[in-house]
Amino acid sequence: MYNQVRAMGSHIRYSPLPSEEQNAFSVKTGKFSLPKITRLKCIGLVFIILVTVGLVMMSCLRSGYFSKSAVCNTTKEKTVFDDQESKSSDRMRIHHMKRRLPQCIIIGARKAGTRALLTYLNIHPDIVVKGPEMHFFDDDESYQQSLEWYRKQMPYTYPDQLTIEKTPAYFTEEDVPERVYRMNKTIKLLLLLRDPVERTVSDYVQLAEGKKARNKPIEKFEDHVIDSHGNINRSYKAVKRSIYHKHLSRWLEFFPLNQIFIIESQELVADPASVMYDVENFLEVSHKIKPGNFYFNKTKGFYCIQTDDQQKCLTESKGRTHPAVDPDVIRKLRKYFTPHNRKLYKLIGHEFDWAES
């Protein structure tokens, strides 16, 4: 339809015939008008772009991709405990995230609720937890791997997030306080303490379950805790772990008491929201863990957590039923622990509601 083509330098310009005024980029009143077919194409192109962007955004929202992608990530990543380790490869690609040494450690005590505390802390958006116990400071072979190796085992975090790991064996091992101090003398420490008689029985139950799983013979609790003379077996590890003042005294050689937040485990069981509020104060993070995040599970007999995207109870291995123990053995244990408990109270300036002899 075009019969005139003139070259002007590197540009090519087309001139329409006079009879083709309605089909060309003709000049009308000093303005260019697009043919109808071109306007429709532009409108269609814009529509396709908008639909594509909308579909991408919906896909991000539905798949949780906002928490993993540098493209979709417009808010801070919130990690979930169950799949935190499996997502580490994704977090490697997110700008500003890296592995950091923990700023807080749950040091114990064993069978006093450390797993529950870690699980509750994990719903806080400013806290990222290391799920599996590390046993870095209490195991000589692991400790020889260096702090750099230890750091690389931690989860990825943003600069304003706290990294927390827990290993309850740390509390009772002699070399651990000094090793932790060498890493970070200002680190915050969380310590849970449980009625020593209950903790001793619970410790036995866990060890017995392990033997049962390996088809090994299981002795009664009384046979472990009472020696041949009818006295408390002071060499039994479950008993030794419950003499709290001896273990805490070693920690206080390196850390002031105000760096150690002590939680009575029954308080955590009975009123987790109130305890977590105090823990948030100690860690100097905003109050994000609310009473509504907890609901009581009558079947299990303790509180579970719920958020907008998850509900989680502790595993079946938690809250095991204790065996019936000879009442005379319980009385002997209470009599044995009473003076040790009083030394603990004097050390920390606070008393717990633990039964005495």
Short mmCIF file of C-alpha atoms in Angstrom, two decimals:
data_model
loop_
_atom_site.label_atom_id
_atom_site.label_comp_id
_atom_site.label_asym_id
_atom_site.label_seq_id
_atom_site.Cartn_x
_atom_site.Cartn_y
_atom_site.Cartn_z
CA MET A 1 0.00 0.00 0.00
CA TYR A 2 2.98 2.24 0.46
CA ASN A 3 4.53 3.46 -2.75
CA GLN A 4 7.10 5.86 -1.53
CA VAL A 5 10.20 5.01 0.48
CA ARG A 6 12.92 7.52 1.09
CA ALA A 7 16.14 6.90 2.94
CA MET A 8 17.32 9.65 5.27
CA GLY A 9 20.63 8.75 6.77
CA SER A 10 20.09 5.61 8.87
CA HIS A 11 16.33 6.17 9.21
CA ILE A 12 13.55 4.97 6.88
CA ARG A 13 10.37 6.89 6.59
CA TYR A 14 7.19 5.73 4.79
CA SER A 15 4.87 8.14 3.00
CA PRO A 16 1.30 7.04 2.31
CA LEU A 17 -0.67 7.80 -0.81
CA PRO A 18 -3.27 10.51 -0.47
CA SER A 19 -6.05 7.92 -0.86
CA GLU A 20 -4.82 5.98 2.19
CA GLU A 21 -5.26 8.63 4.85
CA GLN A 22 -7.27 6.39 7.18
CA ASN A 23 -4.63 3.62 7.33
CA ALA A 24 -1.40 5.49 8.01
CA PHE A 25 0.34 7.61 10.66
CA SER A 26 -1.24 10.64 9.02
CA VAL A 27 -0.99 14.09 10.48
CA LYS A 28 -4.34 15.50 11.59
CA THR A 29 -4.44 18.84 13.23
CA GLY A 30 -0.83 18.46 14.17
CA LYS A 31 -1.33 15.11 16.06
CA PHE A 32 -0.46 11.52 15.21
CA SER A 33 -3.27 8.96 15.46
CA LEU A 34 -2.70 5.21 15.81
CA PRO A 35 -4.68 2.84 13.67
CA LYS A 36 -7.31 0.80 15.54
CA ILE A 37 -5.40 -2.46 15.22
CA THR A 38 -2.33 -0.98 16.96
CA ARG A 39 -4.35 0.44 19.87
CA LEU A 40 -5.94 -2.92 20.45
CA LYS A 41 -2.54 -4.59 20.49
CA CYS A 42 -1.25 -2.10 23.08
CA ILE A 43 -4.28 -2.60 25.27
CA GLY A 44 -3.93 -6.36 24.97
CA LEU A 45 -0.23 -6.22 25.85
CA VAL A 46 -0.91 -4.14 28.96
CA PHE A 47 -3.67 -6.55 29.99
CA ILE A 48 -1.37 -9.57 29.60
CA ILE A 49 1.34 -7.89 31.71
CA LEU A 50 -1.10 -7.05 34.50
CA VAL A 51 -2.56 -10.57 34.54
CA THR A 52 0.92 -12.12 34.61
CA VAL A 53 2.04 -9.94 37.53
CA GLY A 54 -1.17 -10.75 39.39
CA LEU A 55 -0.70 -14.50 38.89
CA VAL A 56 2.90 -14.33 40.11
CA MET A 57 1.87 -12.44 43.25
CA MET A 58 -0.94 -14.92 43.98
CA SER A 59 1.46 -17.81 43.50
CA CYS A 60 3.92 -16.26 45.95
CA LEU A 61 1.23 -15.83 48.58
CA ARG A 62 -0.26 -19.31 48.20
CA SER A 63 3.04 -21.21 48.19
CA GLY A 64 4.76 -19.30 50.99
CA TYR A 65 7.38 -18.20 48.50
CA PHE A 66 7.59 -14.81 50.21
CA SER A 67 9.54 -16.50 53.01
CA LYS A 68 12.10 -18.03 50.66
CA SER A 69 12.60 -15.85 47.60
CA ALA A 70 14.70 -12.75 47.20
CA VAL A 71 12.29 -11.79 44.39
CA CYS A 72 9.09 -12.09 46.39
CA ASN A 73 10.56 -11.34 49.81
CA THR A 74 9.13 -8.00 50.98
CA THR A 75 8.86 -8.93 54.65
CA LYS A 76 11.21 -10.51 57.16
CA GLU A 77 11.44 -14.28 56.91
CA LYS A 78 9.67 -16.22 59.65
CA THR A 79 11.17 -19.65 60.17
CA VAL A 80 9.16 -22.70 61.25
CA PHE A 81 10.82 -25.15 63.61
CA ASP A 82 9.84 -28.37 61.85
CA ASP A 83 11.34 -27.54 58.46
CA GLN A 84 13.89 -24.95 59.52
CA GLU A 85 16.88 -27.17 58.77
CA SER A 86 15.51 -28.30 55.40
CA LYS A 87 15.15 -24.68 54.25
CA SER A 88 18.73 -23.71 55.03
CA SER A 89 19.77 -24.05 51.39
CA ASP A 90 17.03 -21.59 50.40
CA ARG A 91 18.08 -19.08 53.06
CA MET A 92 21.65 -19.18 51.76
CA ARG A 93 20.45 -17.27 48.74
CA ILE A 94 18.71 -14.52 50.65
CA HIS A 95 20.64 -11.30 50.93
CA HIS A 96 21.63 -10.11 54.43
CA MET A 97 21.22 -13.54 56.01
CA LYS A 98 24.09 -15.55 57.44
CA ARG A 99 24.94 -18.05 60.14
CA ARG A 100 25.84 -16.48 63.48
CA LEU A 101 27.08 -17.72 66.83
CA PRO A 102 24.19 -17.94 69.31
CA GLN A 103 23.45 -14.89 71.41
CA CYS A 104 21.56 -17.07 73.90
CA ILE A 105 21.87 -20.69 75.01
CA ILE A 106 19.38 -22.84 76.93
CA ILE A 107 21.88 -24.63 79.18
CA GLY A 108 19.50 -26.98 81.04
CA ALA A 109 18.50 -28.62 83.15
CA ARG A 110 17.84 -32.01 81.63
CA LYS A 111 14.19 -33.15 81.89
CA ALA A 112 13.06 -29.71 83.09
CA GLY A 113 11.21 -28.48 80.00
CA THR A 114 13.98 -27.25 77.72
CA ARG A 115 12.31 -28.61 74.57
CA ALA A 116 9.03 -26.89 75.42
CA LEU A 117 10.84 -23.60 76.00
CA LEU A 118 12.68 -23.87 72.69
CA THR A 119 9.43 -24.66 70.87
CA TYR A 120 7.67 -21.67 72.40
CA LEU A 121 10.57 -19.34 71.57
CA ASN A 122 10.51 -20.46 67.97
CA ILE A 123 7.19 -18.75 67.23
CA HIS A 124 8.77 -15.36 67.92
CA PRO A 125 9.64 -13.63 64.60
CA ASP A 126 12.83 -12.12 66.04
CA ILE A 127 14.18 -15.48 67.26
CA VAL A 128 15.58 -18.38 65.25
CA VAL A 129 16.33 -21.62 67.06
CA LYS A 130 18.72 -24.45 66.39
CA GLY A 131 16.51 -27.52 66.66
CA PRO A 132 18.83 -30.47 67.35
CA GLU A 133 21.00 -30.36 70.46
CA MET A 134 24.56 -29.44 69.54
CA HIS A 135 26.62 -30.85 72.44
CA PHE A 136 29.44 -28.63 71.23
CA PHE A 137 30.75 -27.40 74.59
CA ASP A 138 30.30 -30.65 76.54
CA ASP A 139 31.82 -33.02 73.98
CA ASP A 140 35.62 -32.79 73.63
CA GLU A 141 35.65 -34.15 70.08
CA SER A 142 33.04 -31.64 68.93
CA TYR A 143 34.75 -28.79 70.76
CA GLN A 144 37.98 -29.48 68.87
CA GLN A 145 36.15 -28.63 65.64
CA SER A 146 36.53 -24.90 66.49
CA LEU A 147 34.03 -22.07 66.96
CA GLU A 148 33.92 -21.51 63.22
CA TRP A 149 32.62 -25.04 62.78
CA TYR A 150 30.06 -24.41 65.54
CA ARG A 151 28.93 -21.19 63.86
CA LYS A 152 28.37 -22.99 60.57
CA GLN A 153 25.96 -25.38 62.29
CA MET A 154 23.65 -22.51 63.23
CA PRO A 155 20.58 -21.53 61.15
CA TYR A 156 20.60 -18.51 58.86
CA THR A 157 19.33 -15.29 60.45
CA TYR A 158 18.89 -11.61 59.73
CA PRO A 159 21.12 -9.16 61.66
CA ASP A 160 18.29 -8.20 64.03
CA GLN A 161 17.30 -11.78 64.89
CA LEU A 162 18.56 -13.79 67.86
CA THR A 163 20.05 -17.23 67.38
CA ILE A 164 19.32 -19.66 70.23
CA GLU A 165 20.50 -23.21 70.74
CA LYS A 166 19.80 -25.63 73.58
CA THR A 167 21.78 -28.49 75.04
CA PRO A 168 20.67 -29.35 78.60
CA ALA A 169 23.82 -31.37 79.21
CA TYR A 170 25.75 -28.08 79.35
CA PHE A 171 24.48 -27.27 82.85
CA THR A 172 26.12 -30.18 84.63
CA GLU A 173 29.42 -30.59 82.73
CA GLU A 174 32.40 -29.01 84.48
CA ASP A 175 34.28 -27.58 81.47
CA VAL A 176 31.29 -25.98 79.78
CA PRO A 177 30.97 -22.65 81.67
CA GLU A 178 34.53 -21.61 80.87
CA ARG A 179 34.22 -22.71 77.23
CA VAL A 180 31.04 -20.70 76.76
CA TYR A 181 32.68 -17.71 78.46
CA ARG A 182 35.59 -17.87 76.01
CA MET A 183 33.13 -17.69 73.14
CA ASN A 184 31.05 -14.81 74.50
CA LYS A 185 31.27 -13.47 78.04
CA THR A 186 28.09 -11.39 77.59
CA ILE A 187 25.90 -14.22 76.29
CA LYS A 188 22.43 -14.66 77.79
CA LEU A 189 21.69 -18.01 79.43
CA LEU A 190 18.32 -19.67 80.06
CA LEU A 191 18.12 -22.27 82.84
CA LEU A 192 15.07 -24.35 83.78
CA LEU A 193 14.95 -26.03 87.19
CA ARG A 194 12.45 -28.68 88.22
CA ASP A 195 11.58 -30.24 91.57
CA PRO A 196 14.68 -32.46 91.97
CA VAL A 197 12.70 -35.55 92.98
CA GLU A 198 10.45 -35.29 89.91
CA ARG A 199 13.42 -34.52 87.67
CA THR A 200 15.33 -37.55 88.97
CA VAL A 201 12.40 -39.88 88.27
CA SER A 202 11.88 -38.34 84.81
CA ASP A 203 15.57 -38.77 84.05
CA TYR A 204 15.30 -42.46 84.92
CA VAL A 205 12.20 -42.86 82.72
CA GLN A 206 14.02 -41.46 79.69
CA LEU A 207 17.01 -43.74 80.24
CA ALA A 208 14.72 -46.73 80.72
CA GLU A 209 12.91 -45.96 77.46
CA GLY A 210 16.24 -45.92 75.68
CA LYS A 211 17.17 -49.31 77.09
CA LYS A 212 13.78 -50.70 76.16
CA ALA A 213 14.23 -49.56 72.56
CA ARG A 214 17.55 -51.43 72.45
CA ASN A 215 16.06 -54.55 74.04
CA LYS A 216 18.24 -54.18 77.13
CA PRO A 217 17.16 -55.20 80.63
CA ILE A 218 15.58 -52.46 82.72
CA GLU A 219 16.06 -52.21 86.47
CA LYS A 220 13.48 -50.62 88.73
CA PHE A 221 13.96 -46.99 89.73
CA GLU A 222 14.41 -48.01 93.37
CA ASP A 223 17.30 -50.30 92.40
CA HIS A 224 19.13 -47.37 90.83
CA VAL A 225 18.50 -44.69 93.41
CA ILE A 226 19.02 -46.74 96.62
CA ASP A 227 22.41 -48.27 97.40
CA SER A 228 23.13 -51.57 99.16
CA HIS A 229 22.93 -49.88 102.57
CA GLY A 230 19.45 -48.50 101.98
CA ASN A 231 20.67 -44.93 101.44
CA ILE A 232 20.40 -42.62 98.45
CA ASN A 233 22.88 -43.66 95.77
CA ARG A 234 24.86 -40.43 95.42
CA SER A 235 26.79 -41.74 92.42
CA TYR A 236 23.65 -42.29 90.35
CA LYS A 237 23.80 -39.69 87.56
CA ALA A 238 20.12 -38.83 87.78
CA VAL A 239 20.65 -37.89 91.43
CA LYS A 240 23.88 -35.97 90.80
CA ARG A 241 22.24 -33.89 88.07
CA SER A 242 19.58 -32.73 90.54
CA ILE A 243 22.00 -31.10 92.98
CA TYR A 244 21.52 -27.75 91.31
CA HIS A 245 23.57 -25.46 93.54
CA LYS A 246 26.80 -27.32 92.76
CA HIS A 247 26.36 -26.94 89.02
CA LEU A 248 25.11 -23.35 89.17
CA SER A 249 28.07 -22.34 91.35
CA ARG A 250 30.44 -23.24 88.51
CA TRP A 251 28.49 -21.05 86.09
CA LEU A 252 28.53 -18.15 88.53
CA GLU A 253 32.33 -18.26 88.53
CA PHE A 254 32.18 -16.93 84.98
CA PHE A 255 28.79 -15.25 84.56
CA PRO A 256 26.88 -12.87 86.85
CA LEU A 257 23.48 -14.04 88.00
CA ASN A 258 21.75 -11.32 85.97
CA GLN A 259 22.94 -13.05 82.78
CA ILE A 260 21.18 -16.28 83.78
CA PHE A 261 17.39 -16.30 83.61
CA ILE A 262 16.07 -19.09 85.84
CA ILE A 263 12.66 -20.62 85.16
CA GLU A 264 10.85 -23.02 87.46
CA SER A 265 9.57 -25.70 85.11
CA GLN A 266 6.15 -26.12 86.74
CA GLU A 267 5.47 -22.43 86.14
CA LEU A 268 6.20 -22.95 82.45
CA VAL A 269 3.81 -25.91 82.41
CA ALA A 270 1.01 -24.07 84.24
CA ASP A 271 1.25 -20.59 82.72
CA PRO A 272 3.49 -20.54 79.62
CA ALA A 273 2.27 -17.14 78.38
CA SER A 274 3.30 -15.35 81.57
CA VAL A 275 6.71 -17.05 81.65
CA MET A 276 7.37 -16.26 78.00
CA TYR A 277 6.54 -12.59 78.63
CA ASP A 278 9.33 -12.50 81.23
CA VAL A 279 11.69 -14.37 78.90
CA GLU A 280 11.04 -11.77 76.17
CA ASN A 281 11.98 -9.05 78.66
CA PHE A 282 15.20 -10.87 79.52
CA LEU A 283 16.11 -11.34 75.87
CA GLU A 284 15.18 -7.70 75.14
CA VAL A 285 12.86 -8.55 72.27
CA SER A 286 9.38 -7.21 71.59
CA HIS A 287 6.38 -9.00 73.07
CA LYS A 288 5.11 -11.21 70.25
CA ILE A 289 4.22 -14.39 72.14
CA LYS A 290 0.65 -13.92 73.33
CA PRO A 291 -1.75 -15.91 75.57
CA GLY A 292 -3.72 -16.73 72.43
CA ASN A 293 -0.73 -18.68 71.12
CA PHE A 294 -1.35 -21.39 73.73
CA TYR A 295 -4.14 -23.91 74.09
CA PHE A 296 -4.42 -26.70 76.63
CA ASN A 297 -4.43 -30.24 75.28
CA LYS A 298 -6.43 -32.35 77.74
CA THR A 299 -5.19 -35.59 76.22
CA LYS A 300 -1.54 -34.72 76.66
CA GLY A 301 -2.02 -32.72 79.83
CA PHE A 302 -0.01 -29.66 78.83
CA TYR A 303 -0.15 -26.59 76.61
CA CYS A 304 0.43 -26.67 72.87
CA ILE A 305 1.09 -23.69 70.62
CA GLN A 306 -0.86 -22.26 67.73
CA THR A 307 -0.14 -19.46 65.28
CA ASP A 308 -1.74 -18.29 62.05
CA ASP A 309 0.04 -21.00 60.09
CA GLN A 310 0.71 -23.86 62.51
CA GLN A 311 -0.41 -25.87 65.51
CA LYS A 312 2.21 -27.82 67.38
CA CYS A 313 2.33 -30.03 70.44
CA LEU A 314 5.41 -31.62 71.91
CA THR A 315 6.20 -35.13 70.70
CA GLU A 316 4.92 -38.29 72.33
CA SER A 317 8.30 -38.71 74.07
CA LYS A 318 7.47 -35.67 76.21
CA GLY A 319 5.26 -35.91 79.26
CA ARG A 320 5.84 -39.63 79.77
CA THR A 321 3.91 -41.30 82.57
CA HIS A 322 6.09 -41.91 85.61
CA PRO A 323 6.16 -45.32 87.25
CA ALA A 324 4.77 -45.81 90.74
CA VAL A 325 7.66 -45.36 93.13
CA ASP A 326 7.89 -46.72 96.66
CA PRO A 327 6.70 -43.86 98.95
CA ASP A 328 9.55 -44.58 101.36
CA VAL A 329 12.04 -43.99 98.53
CA ILE A 330 10.33 -40.69 97.69
CA ARG A 331 10.64 -39.61 101.34
CA LYS A 332 14.33 -40.47 101.34
CA LEU A 333 14.87 -38.47 98.17
CA ARG A 334 13.08 -35.43 99.58
CA LYS A 335 15.12 -35.60 102.77
CA TYR A 336 18.32 -35.92 100.75
CA PHE A 337 17.54 -32.98 98.44
CA THR A 338 16.16 -30.58 101.07
CA PRO A 339 19.53 -29.17 102.26
CA HIS A 340 20.75 -28.94 98.66
CA ASN A 341 17.62 -27.02 97.67
CA ARG A 342 18.14 -24.56 100.50
CA LYS A 343 21.69 -23.90 99.31
CA LEU A 344 20.27 -23.21 95.87
CA TYR A 345 17.71 -20.76 97.28
CA LYS A 346 20.44 -18.88 99.12
CA LEU A 347 22.54 -18.77 95.97
CA ILE A 348 19.81 -17.26 93.77
CA GLY A 349 17.90 -15.31 96.44
CA HIS A 350 14.62 -17.02 95.65
CA GLU A 351 12.70 -20.08 96.85
CA PHE A 352 10.64 -22.56 94.85
CA ASP A 353 7.57 -24.39 96.02
CA TRP A 354 9.26 -27.77 96.19
CA ALA A 355 8.18 -30.25 98.84
CA GLU A 356 10.69 -30.88 101.61
CA SER A 357 11.23 -33.67 104.11
#
